[in-house]
């Protein structure tokens, strides 16, 4: 009967299905398989899924042994926004459980997660793209700047989607481990479309802290950073890197946002904004900061192992 349906109507019906149901439909016929695999259909399905705003929280629960070899037991759970922390949707079978390293989630976008090795935040040279819905993994090749080629360094990573080229990109900023070195930081970008790394020549005036997490919003990756002012000391800023234009930007934040220790940057589609996250999970939220700079305090929330949204 499906052979008698107009192609446009069939595409409209299938584009409304959940991902798991859609994947099962690939087995119906070659026609359906070709349609579902078509890039324009994938974009249409993604747009409809995002419009439903059925947000999910990605939650990591781990127990680590404090003695060598630092074995780690990690569980990855998906929760609907409205039911967190009860009633997880499902537990994801992470393909890296057997890997002898700590896995750090760099970011997520359109259902694709970027993960890197994480040994106390140093020498993150292995990275993967993981789509748990379709159970696909892309191993990202070794970057240009490694411990072997560069020496001791501090990496900062950011992941997002460049809508101008329909491309997923991983940004990697490498600082010398010795902060008084005259060596300038290096910036390189991995493109999923080209499957390779390339260097980006930028005069970076910021120092992104070693444990600063990245947040992706409005086509740009964001980090908490320090910048030297005209006078003594440094000032705190939020640095952005546009994946389309490949330029850095910055905004200053109010001092109270950094009064707490261990500030992290988070992004939640629930608010459609970026938040500064302290140990008590007090978030100072700003929206569309490239256009308007508006801050507000959110109510205090208890934080455990919330990873991403």
JSON list of C-alpha atoms in Angstrom, two decimals, residues 206 221-227 235-241 248-254:
[
{"chain": "A", "resi": 206, "resn": "UNK", "atom": "CA", "xyz": [42.04, 34.59, 26.75]},
{"chain": "A", "resi": 221, "resn": "UNK", "atom": "CA", "xyz": [30.81, 27.34, 21.65]},
{"chain": "A", "resi": 222, "resn": "UNK", "atom": "CA", "xyz": [31.20, 29.17, 24.96]},
{"chain": "A", "resi": 223, "resn": "UNK", "atom": "CA", "xyz": [33.70, 28.86, 27.83]},
{"chain": "A", "resi": 224, "resn": "UNK", "atom": "CA", "xyz": [34.51, 30.60, 31.10]},
{"chain": "A", "resi": 225, "resn": "UNK", "atom": "CA", "xyz": [37.89, 32.34, 30.67]},
{"chain": "A", "resi": 226, "resn": "UNK", "atom": "CA", "xyz": [40.31, 34.87, 32.13]},
{"chain": "A", "resi": 227, "resn": "UNK", "atom": "CA", "xyz": [41.57, 37.94, 30.31]},
{"chain": "A", "resi": 235, "resn": "UNK", "atom": "CA", "xyz": [39.05, 39.74, 34.72]},
{"chain": "A", "resi": 236, "resn": "UNK", "atom": "CA", "xyz": [36.53, 36.99, 34.11]},
{"chain": "A", "resi": 237, "resn": "UNK", "atom": "CA", "xyz": [34.74, 36.77, 30.79]},
{"chain": "A", "resi": 238, "resn": "UNK", "atom": "CA", "xyz": [32.71, 34.32, 28.77]},
{"chain": "A", "resi": 239, "resn": "UNK", "atom": "CA", "xyz": [34.41, 33.57, 25.47]},
{"chain": "A", "resi": 240, "resn": "UNK", "atom": "CA", "xyz": [32.53, 32.40, 22.39]},
{"chain": "A", "resi": 241, "resn": "UNK", "atom": "CA", "xyz": [33.75, 30.86, 19.14]},
{"chain": "A", "resi": 248, "resn": "UNK", "atom": "CA", "xyz": [36.11, 34.67, 18.86]},
{"chain": "A", "resi": 249, "resn": "UNK", "atom": "CA", "xyz": [33.87, 36.96, 20.88]},
{"chain": "A", "resi": 250, "resn": "UNK", "atom": "CA", "xyz": [33.55, 37.83, 24.55]},
{"chain": "A", "resi": 251, "resn": "UNK", "atom": "CA", "xyz": [31.22, 39.22, 27.16]},
{"chain": "A", "resi": 252, "resn": "UNK", "atom": "CA", "xyz": [31.95, 40.34, 30.69]},
{"chain": "A", "resi": 253, "resn": "UNK", "atom": "CA", "xyz": [29.85, 38.95, 33.50]},
{"chain": "A", "resi": 254, "resn": "UNK", "atom": "CA", "xyz": [28.83, 40.44, 36.80]}
]
